[in-house]
Amino acid sequence: MTAQSKPITTVLLMFKFGDILFRPTEKQDLKLVHKWENNAELMMYSRSKPLNFVSMAQLERQFEERLKEEKNLYFMIEFFDKKEPIGSARLEQRDWGNIKTGHIGTYIAKKELWGKGLGRQITVALLEMTFMQLNAERCDAGSVEYNQRAHKTLIFSGFQQSGIYRKVHFVNGRKWDHFYFDLLREEYLDLRKELLERVLGDKLDEYLETIQIQV
Ligand SMILES: CC(C)(COP(=O)(O)OP(=O)(O)OC[C@H]1O[C@@H](n2cnc3c(N)ncnc32)[C@H](O)[C@@H]1OP(=O)(O)O)[C@@H](O)C(=O)NCCC(=O)NCCS
């Protein structure tokens, strides 16, 4: 390894993408996650369950379980400069039908940050991990019918709506469908350059440098 080269683990565990950093969720983050995941409006969009009451003890148990899962990645997302956590994301590896799939999901916990383009940046970062690091053939994601922000974010990032589970959610007095989206590896590779340019702007070269392996 030359003096300038960067160890590959830095890329995977601490994934910097533009202004944001994906890092592992630590036990001390659970206090914040507890607050976030008991926020009715956030959970209405993220989990389609406004009454997502979750105790610290439940979160701690889930945290311990997740430590055993090597295939799935659970992240805290923060602004790199401020070291300020803003949300969470997950990338689960699934082998449905023998084809490796990355299943992604995210929430931005602070409502004042919604609608400013961060979701697109997070989604493209998760696609980079899915296709450029985990070598998956597909990526998929899903969201409740009324979550237009999430659907538009996925469409922007190259996903196509691939199916609907009809009337599987009951929220605020009525039933709602669940929309499924997917993106194939070859489709992502066709779009990759344009997407990276659009979400990273002048931070593109910095990102491309961090994923170079120097020998
Ligand atoms: C869903 C989420 C990650 C999207 O991130 P975001 O930063 O808010 O979204 P972006 O700013 O990247 O914009 C995405 C799209 O939504 C559109 N949008 C923004 N506000 C909107 C609104 N109130 N209604 C409909 N569309 C809206 C934007 O115009 C953009 O669409 P475009 O690409 O066609 O222009 C974020 O809003 C969030 O965390 N929401 C709460 C939790 C959640 O829904 N998680 C996803 C569960 S699957």
PDB file of C-alpha atoms and ligand atoms in Angstrom:
ATOM      1  CA  MET A   1       0.000   0.000   0.000  1.00  0.00           C
ATOM      2  CA  THR A   2       1.435   3.405  -0.909  1.00  0.00           C
ATOM      3  CA  ALA A   3       1.449   6.293   1.568  1.00  0.00           C
ATOM      4  CA  GLN A   4      -1.478   7.908  -0.238  1.00  0.00           C
ATOM      5  CA  SER A   5      -3.708   4.892  -0.623  1.00  0.00           C
ATOM      6  CA  LYS A   6      -6.865   4.550   1.432  1.00  0.00           C
ATOM      7  CA  PRO A   7      -7.856   1.255   3.059  1.00  0.00           C
ATOM      8  CA  ILE A   8     -11.026  -0.152   1.513  1.00  0.00           C
ATOM      9  CA  THR A   9     -12.694  -0.560   4.948  1.00  0.00           C
ATOM     10  CA  THR A  10     -12.820   3.222   5.230  1.00  0.00           C
ATOM     11  CA  VAL A  11     -15.057   3.278   2.186  1.00  0.00           C
ATOM     12  CA  LEU A  12     -17.466   0.639   3.442  1.00  0.00           C
ATOM     13  CA  LEU A  13     -17.794   1.492   7.102  1.00  0.00           C
ATOM     14  CA  MET A  14     -17.576   5.240   6.882  1.00  0.00           C
ATOM     15  CA  PHE A  15     -19.079   5.990   3.531  1.00  0.00           C
ATOM     16  CA  LYS A  16     -18.714   9.668   2.707  1.00  0.00           C
ATOM     17  CA  PHE A  17     -20.835  10.883  -0.142  1.00  0.00           C
ATOM     18  CA  GLY A  18     -20.876  14.613  -0.834  1.00  0.00           C
ATOM     19  CA  ASP A  19     -21.846  16.408   2.361  1.00  0.00           C
ATOM     20  CA  ILE A  20     -23.120  13.329   4.135  1.00  0.00           C
ATOM     21  CA  LEU A  21     -21.520  10.457   5.958  1.00  0.00           C
ATOM     22  CA  PHE A  22     -22.915   6.980   6.479  1.00  0.00           C
ATOM     23  CA  ARG A  23     -21.543   5.400   9.634  1.00  0.00           C
ATOM     24  CA  PRO A  24     -22.512   2.391  11.741  1.00  0.00           C
ATOM     25  CA  THR A  25     -25.254   2.850  14.315  1.00  0.00           C
ATOM     26  CA  GLU A  26     -23.729   2.741  17.807  1.00  0.00           C
ATOM     27  CA  LYS A  27     -25.447   1.951  21.091  1.00  0.00           C
ATOM     28  CA  GLN A  28     -25.210   5.591  22.145  1.00  0.00           C
ATOM     29  CA  ASP A  29     -27.263   6.559  19.060  1.00  0.00           C
ATOM     30  CA  LEU A  30     -30.278   4.647  20.355  1.00  0.00           C
ATOM     31  CA  LYS A  31     -31.480   7.545  22.516  1.00  0.00           C
ATOM     32  CA  LEU A  32     -31.857   9.643  19.383  1.00  0.00           C
ATOM     33  CA  VAL A  33     -33.353   6.767  17.367  1.00  0.00           C
ATOM     34  CA  HIS A  34     -35.864   6.268  20.216  1.00  0.00           C
ATOM     35  CA  LYS A  35     -36.975   9.887  19.830  1.00  0.00           C
ATOM     36  CA  TRP A  36     -37.123   9.647  16.038  1.00  0.00           C
ATOM     37  CA  GLU A  37     -38.995   6.351  15.898  1.00  0.00           C
ATOM     38  CA  ASN A  38     -41.676   7.596  18.266  1.00  0.00           C
ATOM     39  CA  ASN A  39     -42.384  10.609  16.059  1.00  0.00           C
ATOM     40  CA  ALA A  40     -45.870  10.038  14.633  1.00  0.00           C
ATOM     41  CA  GLU A  41     -45.461  12.039  11.418  1.00  0.00           C
ATOM     42  CA  LEU A  42     -42.066  10.550  10.597  1.00  0.00           C
ATOM     43  CA  MET A  43     -43.338   7.034  11.267  1.00  0.00           C
ATOM     44  CA  MET A  44     -46.504   7.629   9.252  1.00  0.00           C
ATOM     45  CA  TYR A  45     -44.267   8.028   6.193  1.00  0.00           C
ATOM     46  CA  SER A  46     -41.400   5.764   7.111  1.00  0.00           C
ATOM     47  CA  ARG A  47     -43.237   2.756   8.556  1.00  0.00           C
ATOM     48  CA  SER A  48     -46.849   3.537   7.575  1.00  0.00           C
ATOM     49  CA  LYS A  49     -47.518   3.359  11.329  1.00  0.00           C
ATOM     50  CA  PRO A  50     -48.059   6.656  13.126  1.00  0.00           C
ATOM     51  CA  LEU A  51     -48.419   4.694  16.393  1.00  0.00           C
ATOM     52  CA  ASN A  52     -44.998   3.114  16.087  1.00  0.00           C
ATOM     53  CA  PHE A  53     -44.490   3.091  19.879  1.00  0.00           C
ATOM     54  CA  VAL A  54     -41.103   1.574  20.464  1.00  0.00           C
ATOM     55  CA  SER A  55     -39.398   1.382  23.854  1.00  0.00           C
ATOM     56  CA  MET A  56     -35.680   1.724  24.532  1.00  0.00           C
ATOM     57  CA  ALA A  57     -35.648  -1.921  25.596  1.00  0.00           C
ATOM     58  CA  GLN A  58     -37.091  -2.961  22.196  1.00  0.00           C
ATOM     59  CA  LEU A  59     -34.542  -0.850  20.346  1.00  0.00           C
ATOM     60  CA  GLU A  60     -31.708  -2.302  22.413  1.00  0.00           C
ATOM     61  CA  ARG A  61     -32.894  -5.831  21.623  1.00  0.00           C
ATOM     62  CA  GLN A  62     -33.124  -4.994  17.910  1.00  0.00           C
ATOM     63  CA  PHE A  63     -29.644  -3.461  18.090  1.00  0.00           C
ATOM     64  CA  GLU A  64     -28.216  -6.660  19.630  1.00  0.00           C
ATOM     65  CA  GLU A  65     -29.945  -8.776  16.952  1.00  0.00           C
ATOM     66  CA  ARG A  66     -28.593  -6.604  14.167  1.00  0.00           C
ATOM     67  CA  LEU A  67     -25.035  -7.039  15.443  1.00  0.00           C
ATOM     68  CA  LYS A  68     -25.333 -10.702  14.435  1.00  0.00           C
ATOM     69  CA  GLU A  69     -26.457  -9.896  10.881  1.00  0.00           C
ATOM     70  CA  GLU A  70     -23.385  -9.644   8.724  1.00  0.00           C
ATOM     71  CA  LYS A  71     -25.224  -9.306   5.437  1.00  0.00           C
ATOM     72  CA  ASN A  72     -27.286  -6.281   6.331  1.00  0.00           C
ATOM     73  CA  LEU A  73     -25.994  -2.780   6.853  1.00  0.00           C
ATOM     74  CA  TYR A  74     -27.669  -0.277   9.188  1.00  0.00           C
ATOM     75  CA  PHE A  75     -26.449   3.285   9.139  1.00  0.00           C
ATOM     76  CA  MET A  76     -26.718   6.568  10.903  1.00  0.00           C
ATOM     77  CA  ILE A  77     -26.493   9.403   8.413  1.00  0.00           C
ATOM     78  CA  GLU A  78     -24.912  12.664   9.423  1.00  0.00           C
ATOM     79  CA  PHE A  79     -23.739  15.915   7.925  1.00  0.00           C
ATOM     80  CA  PHE A  80     -20.031  15.332   7.566  1.00  0.00           C
ATOM     81  CA  ASP A  81     -18.918  18.814   8.644  1.00  0.00           C
ATOM     82  CA  LYS A  82     -21.249  19.231  11.597  1.00  0.00           C
ATOM     83  CA  LYS A  83     -21.082  15.618  12.796  1.00  0.00           C
ATOM     84  CA  GLU A  84     -24.821  16.018  13.272  1.00  0.00           C
ATOM     85  CA  PRO A  85     -27.020  12.905  12.850  1.00  0.00           C
ATOM     86  CA  ILE A  86     -29.922  13.589  10.498  1.00  0.00           C
ATOM     87  CA  GLY A  87     -31.457  10.188   9.862  1.00  0.00           C
ATOM     88  CA  SER A  88     -30.915   6.536   9.250  1.00  0.00           C
ATOM     89  CA  ALA A  89     -30.716   4.087   6.361  1.00  0.00           C
ATOM     90  CA  ARG A  90     -30.545   0.382   5.785  1.00  0.00           C
ATOM     91  CA  LEU A  91     -29.233  -1.820   3.024  1.00  0.00           C
ATOM     92  CA  GLU A  92     -30.315  -5.433   3.333  1.00  0.00           C
ATOM     93  CA  GLN A  93     -28.960  -8.151   1.043  1.00  0.00           C
ATOM     94  CA  ARG A  94     -31.607 -10.551  -0.170  1.00  0.00           C
ATOM     95  CA  ASP A  95     -31.312 -13.600  -2.427  1.00  0.00           C
ATOM     96  CA  TRP A  96     -34.857 -13.961  -3.675  1.00  0.00           C
ATOM     97  CA  GLY A  97     -34.722 -16.100  -6.849  1.00  0.00           C
ATOM     98  CA  ASN A  98     -30.914 -16.643  -6.654  1.00  0.00           C
ATOM     99  CA  ILE A  99     -30.183 -13.101  -7.709  1.00  0.00           C
ATOM    100  CA  LYS A 100     -28.513 -10.894  -5.152  1.00  0.00           C
ATOM    101  CA  THR A 101     -30.709  -7.921  -4.351  1.00  0.00           C
ATOM    102  CA  GLY A 102     -30.060  -4.881  -2.209  1.00  0.00           C
ATOM    103  CA  HIS A 103     -33.188  -3.754  -0.412  1.00  0.00           C
ATOM    104  CA  ILE A 104     -32.893  -0.146   0.696  1.00  0.00           C
ATOM    105  CA  GLY A 105     -34.781   2.197   2.988  1.00  0.00           C
ATOM    106  CA  THR A 106     -34.131   5.503   4.684  1.00  0.00           C
ATOM    107  CA  TYR A 107     -35.627   8.303   6.698  1.00  0.00           C
ATOM    108  CA  ILE A 108     -34.500  11.849   7.260  1.00  0.00           C
ATOM    109  CA  ALA A 109     -35.564  12.505  10.840  1.00  0.00           C
ATOM    110  CA  LYS A 110     -35.762  16.289  10.720  1.00  0.00           C
ATOM    111  CA  LYS A 111     -38.786  17.505   8.833  1.00  0.00           C
ATOM    112  CA  GLU A 112     -37.161  20.838   8.041  1.00  0.00           C
ATOM    113  CA  LEU A 113     -34.647  18.896   5.909  1.00  0.00           C
ATOM    114  CA  TRP A 114     -37.298  17.219   3.739  1.00  0.00           C
ATOM    115  CA  GLY A 115     -37.670  18.356   0.142  1.00  0.00           C
ATOM    116  CA  LYS A 116     -34.151  19.803  -0.177  1.00  0.00           C
ATOM    117  CA  GLY A 117     -32.595  17.051  -2.291  1.00  0.00           C
ATOM    118  CA  LEU A 118     -31.003  15.087   0.555  1.00  0.00           C
ATOM    119  CA  GLY A 119     -33.187  12.049  -0.103  1.00  0.00           C
ATOM    120  CA  ARG A 120     -31.908  11.828  -3.669  1.00  0.00           C
ATOM    121  CA  GLN A 121     -28.337  12.040  -2.444  1.00  0.00           C
ATOM    122  CA  ILE A 122     -28.928   9.326   0.180  1.00  0.00           C
ATOM    123  CA  THR A 123     -30.650   7.071  -2.363  1.00  0.00           C
ATOM    124  CA  VAL A 124     -27.857   7.369  -4.928  1.00  0.00           C
ATOM    125  CA  ALA A 125     -25.307   6.686  -2.162  1.00  0.00           C
ATOM    126  CA  LEU A 126     -27.198   3.495  -1.278  1.00  0.00           C
ATOM    127  CA  LEU A 127     -27.176   2.543  -4.977  1.00  0.00           C
ATOM    128  CA  GLU A 128     -23.424   3.047  -5.108  1.00  0.00           C
ATOM    129  CA  MET A 129     -23.030   0.697  -2.158  1.00  0.00           C
ATOM    130  CA  THR A 130     -25.464  -1.818  -3.651  1.00  0.00           C
ATOM    131  CA  PHE A 131     -23.908  -2.005  -7.092  1.00  0.00           C
ATOM    132  CA  MET A 132     -20.302  -0.853  -6.699  1.00  0.00           C
ATOM    133  CA  GLN A 133     -19.465  -2.487  -3.358  1.00  0.00           C
ATOM    134  CA  LEU A 134     -21.874  -5.376  -2.784  1.00  0.00           C
ATOM    135  CA  ASN A 135     -22.079  -6.434  -6.439  1.00  0.00           C
ATOM    136  CA  ALA A 136     -25.848  -6.899  -6.360  1.00  0.00           C
ATOM    137  CA  GLU A 137     -27.815  -7.412  -9.578  1.00  0.00           C
ATOM    138  CA  ARG A 138     -30.913  -5.553  -8.437  1.00  0.00           C
ATOM    139  CA  CYS A 139     -31.955  -2.970  -5.925  1.00  0.00           C
ATOM    140  CA  ASP A 140     -35.487  -2.593  -4.610  1.00  0.00           C
ATOM    141  CA  ALA A 141     -37.450  -0.388  -2.282  1.00  0.00           C
ATOM    142  CA  GLY A 142     -41.050   0.207  -1.359  1.00  0.00           C
ATOM    143  CA  SER A 143     -43.301   2.743   0.225  1.00  0.00           C
ATOM    144  CA  VAL A 144     -46.918   3.417   1.110  1.00  0.00           C
ATOM    145  CA  GLU A 145     -49.181   4.888  -1.591  1.00  0.00           C
ATOM    146  CA  TYR A 146     -49.404   8.384  -0.072  1.00  0.00           C
ATOM    147  CA  ASN A 147     -45.635   8.864   0.275  1.00  0.00           C
ATOM    148  CA  GLN A 148     -45.112  10.856  -2.909  1.00  0.00           C
ATOM    149  CA  ARG A 149     -41.821  12.334  -1.748  1.00  0.00           C
ATOM    150  CA  ALA A 150     -40.363   8.842  -1.406  1.00  0.00           C
ATOM    151  CA  HIS A 151     -41.745   7.711  -4.795  1.00  0.00           C
ATOM    152  CA  LYS A 152     -40.358  10.762  -6.572  1.00  0.00           C
ATOM    153  CA  THR A 153     -36.992  10.255  -4.904  1.00  0.00           C
ATOM    154  CA  LEU A 154     -36.848   6.685  -6.178  1.00  0.00           C
ATOM    155  CA  ILE A 155     -37.978   7.632  -9.698  1.00  0.00           C
ATOM    156  CA  PHE A 156     -35.360  10.389  -9.794  1.00  0.00           C
ATOM    157  CA  SER A 157     -32.740   7.797  -8.854  1.00  0.00           C
ATOM    158  CA  GLY A 158     -33.651   5.531 -11.770  1.00  0.00           C
ATOM    159  CA  PHE A 159     -36.111   3.130 -10.128  1.00  0.00           C
ATOM    160  CA  GLN A 160     -39.218   1.951 -11.919  1.00  0.00           C
ATOM    161  CA  GLN A 161     -42.431   1.096 -10.183  1.00  0.00           C
ATOM    162  CA  SER A 162     -42.611  -2.665 -10.520  1.00  0.00           C
ATOM    163  CA  GLY A 163     -45.671  -3.605  -8.548  1.00  0.00           C
ATOM    164  CA  ILE A 164     -48.368  -2.833  -6.055  1.00  0.00           C
ATOM    165  CA  TYR A 165     -49.472  -4.704  -2.954  1.00  0.00           C
ATOM    166  CA  ARG A 166     -53.065  -3.691  -2.747  1.00  0.00           C
ATOM    167  CA  LYS A 167     -54.545  -2.367   0.501  1.00  0.00           C
ATOM    168  CA  VAL A 168     -51.896  -3.623   2.890  1.00  0.00           C
ATOM    169  CA  HIS A 169     -51.683  -0.543   5.094  1.00  0.00           C
ATOM    170  CA  PHE A 170     -54.358   0.949   7.318  1.00  0.00           C
ATOM    171  CA  VAL A 171     -53.477   4.490   8.312  1.00  0.00           C
ATOM    172  CA  ASN A 172     -55.609   7.386   9.537  1.00  0.00           C
ATOM    173  CA  GLY A 173     -58.903   5.624   8.961  1.00  0.00           C
ATOM    174  CA  ARG A 174     -58.424   4.059   5.534  1.00  0.00           C
ATOM    175  CA  LYS A 175     -56.582   1.394   3.576  1.00  0.00           C
ATOM    176  CA  TRP A 176     -53.616   2.182   1.356  1.00  0.00           C
ATOM    177  CA  ASP A 177     -51.596   0.280  -1.233  1.00  0.00           C
ATOM    178  CA  HIS A 178     -47.869  -0.392  -1.015  1.00  0.00           C
ATOM    179  CA  PHE A 179     -45.819   0.612  -4.074  1.00  0.00           C
ATOM    180  CA  TYR A 180     -42.776  -1.443  -5.045  1.00  0.00           C
ATOM    181  CA  PHE A 181     -39.858  -0.083  -7.076  1.00  0.00           C
ATOM    182  CA  ASP A 182     -36.772  -1.725  -8.533  1.00  0.00           C
ATOM    183  CA  LEU A 183     -33.654  -0.951 -10.514  1.00  0.00           C
ATOM    184  CA  LEU A 184     -31.414  -3.438 -12.307  1.00  0.00           C
ATOM    185  CA  ARG A 185     -27.637  -3.290 -12.293  1.00  0.00           C
ATOM    186  CA  GLU A 186     -27.351  -2.569 -16.033  1.00  0.00           C
ATOM    187  CA  GLU A 187     -29.930   0.204 -15.769  1.00  0.00           C
ATOM    188  CA  TYR A 188     -27.993   1.800 -12.916  1.00  0.00           C
ATOM    189  CA  LEU A 189     -24.711   1.585 -14.793  1.00  0.00           C
ATOM    190  CA  ASP A 190     -26.302   3.389 -17.763  1.00  0.00           C
ATOM    191  CA  LEU A 191     -27.523   6.187 -15.487  1.00  0.00           C
ATOM    192  CA  ARG A 192     -24.671   6.265 -13.020  1.00  0.00           C
ATOM    193  CA  LYS A 193     -22.559   9.098 -14.447  1.00  0.00           C
ATOM    194  CA  GLU A 194     -25.513  11.444 -14.858  1.00  0.00           C
ATOM    195  CA  LEU A 195     -26.921  10.634 -11.403  1.00  0.00           C
ATOM    196  CA  LEU A 196     -23.588  11.119  -9.658  1.00  0.00           C
ATOM    197  CA  GLU A 197     -23.116  14.447 -11.432  1.00  0.00           C
ATOM    198  CA  ARG A 198     -26.605  15.584 -10.465  1.00  0.00           C
ATOM    199  CA  VAL A 199     -26.430  14.694  -6.774  1.00  0.00           C
ATOM    200  CA  LEU A 200     -22.762  15.402  -6.076  1.00  0.00           C
ATOM    201  CA  GLY A 201     -22.048  18.428  -8.288  1.00  0.00           C
ATOM    202  CA  ASP A 202     -18.612  19.770  -7.446  1.00  0.00           C
ATOM    203  CA  LYS A 203     -18.068  16.981  -4.856  1.00  0.00           C
ATOM    204  CA  LEU A 204     -18.031  14.334  -7.613  1.00  0.00           C
ATOM    205  CA  ASP A 205     -14.258  14.154  -8.071  1.00  0.00           C
ATOM    206  CA  GLU A 206     -13.707  13.879  -4.318  1.00  0.00           C
ATOM    207  CA  TYR A 207     -16.110  10.921  -4.162  1.00  0.00           C
ATOM    208  CA  LEU A 208     -14.581   9.173  -7.182  1.00  0.00           C
ATOM    209  CA  GLU A 209     -11.147   9.553  -5.600  1.00  0.00           C
ATOM    210  CA  THR A 210     -12.250   7.876  -2.365  1.00  0.00           C
ATOM    211  CA  ILE A 211     -13.417   4.792  -4.231  1.00  0.00           C
ATOM    212  CA  GLN A 212     -10.193   4.427  -6.223  1.00  0.00           C
ATOM    213  CA  ILE A 213      -7.988   1.614  -5.081  1.00  0.00           C
ATOM    214  CA  GLN A 214      -4.428   2.805  -5.356  1.00  0.00           C
ATOM    215  CA  VAL A 215      -1.758   0.176  -5.716  1.00  0.00           C
TER     216      VAL A 215
HETATM  217  C1  LIG B   1     -38.660  10.294   1.641  1.00  0.00           C
HETATM  218  C2  LIG B   1     -37.443  11.144   1.882  1.00  0.00           C
HETATM  219  C3  LIG B   1     -36.225  10.276   2.205  1.00  0.00           C
HETATM  220  C4  LIG B   1     -37.163  11.932   0.595  1.00  0.00           C
HETATM  221  O1  LIG B   1     -36.083  12.785   0.800  1.00  0.00           O
HETATM  222  P1  LIG B   1     -36.210  14.366   0.525  1.00  0.00           P
HETATM  223  O2  LIG B   1     -34.879  14.952   0.759  1.00  0.00           O
HETATM  224  O3  LIG B   1     -37.325  14.915   1.343  1.00  0.00           O
HETATM  225  O4  LIG B   1     -36.619  14.392  -0.993  1.00  0.00           O
HETATM  226  P2  LIG B   1     -35.951  15.227  -2.165  1.00  0.00           P
HETATM  227  O5  LIG B   1     -35.761  16.664  -1.738  1.00  0.00           O
HETATM  228  O6  LIG B   1     -34.726  14.482  -2.607  1.00  0.00           O
HETATM  229  O7  LIG B   1     -37.089  15.255  -3.260  1.00  0.00           O
HETATM  230  C5  LIG B   1     -37.635  14.129  -3.759  1.00  0.00           C
HETATM  231  C6  LIG B   1     -38.825  14.475  -4.644  1.00  0.00           C
HETATM  232  O8  LIG B   1     -39.982  14.748  -3.844  1.00  0.00           O
HETATM  233  C7  LIG B   1     -40.587  15.954  -4.309  1.00  0.00           C
HETATM  234  N1  LIG B   1     -41.287  16.555  -3.162  1.00  0.00           N
HETATM  235  C8  LIG B   1     -40.774  17.330  -2.204  1.00  0.00           C
HETATM  236  N2  LIG B   1     -41.745  17.656  -1.327  1.00  0.00           N
HETATM  237  C9  LIG B   1     -42.888  17.049  -1.753  1.00  0.00           C
HETATM  238  C10 LIG B   1     -44.229  16.993  -1.277  1.00  0.00           C
HETATM  239  N3  LIG B   1     -44.589  17.639  -0.166  1.00  0.00           N
HETATM  240  N4  LIG B   1     -45.132  16.255  -1.975  1.00  0.00           N
HETATM  241  C11 LIG B   1     -44.771  15.587  -3.084  1.00  0.00           C
HETATM  242  N5  LIG B   1     -43.517  15.600  -3.590  1.00  0.00           N
HETATM  243  C12 LIG B   1     -42.588  16.333  -2.929  1.00  0.00           C
HETATM  244  C13 LIG B   1     -39.452  16.760  -4.847  1.00  0.00           C
HETATM  245  O9  LIG B   1     -39.886  17.737  -5.762  1.00  0.00           O
HETATM  246  C14 LIG B   1     -38.657  15.666  -5.541  1.00  0.00           C
HETATM  247  O10 LIG B   1     -39.302  15.271  -6.735  1.00  0.00           O
HETATM  248  P3  LIG B   1     -38.660  15.516  -8.182  1.00  0.00           P
HETATM  249  O11 LIG B   1     -37.406  14.664  -8.211  1.00  0.00           O
HETATM  250  O12 LIG B   1     -39.721  15.015  -9.127  1.00  0.00           O
HETATM  251  O13 LIG B   1     -38.403  16.985  -8.241  1.00  0.00           O
HETATM  252  C15 LIG B   1     -37.663  12.148   3.066  1.00  0.00           C
HETATM  253  O14 LIG B   1     -38.671  13.072   2.704  1.00  0.00           O
HETATM  254  C16 LIG B   1     -38.050  11.452   4.354  1.00  0.00           C
HETATM  255  O15 LIG B   1     -37.210  10.959   5.066  1.00  0.00           O
HETATM  256  N6  LIG B   1     -39.370  11.430   4.637  1.00  0.00           N
HETATM  257  C17 LIG B   1     -39.886  10.819   5.859  1.00  0.00           C
HETATM  258  C18 LIG B   1     -39.613   9.314   5.977  1.00  0.00           C
HETATM  259  C19 LIG B   1     -39.875   8.565   4.702  1.00  0.00           C
HETATM  260  O16 LIG B   1     -40.836   8.819   4.014  1.00  0.00           O
HETATM  261  N7  LIG B   1     -38.990   7.624   4.398  1.00  0.00           N
HETATM  262  C20 LIG B   1     -39.119   6.781   3.223  1.00  0.00           C
HETATM  263  C21 LIG B   1     -39.936   5.617   3.546  1.00  0.00           C
HETATM  264  S1  LIG B   1     -39.895   4.422   2.273  1.00  0.00           S
END
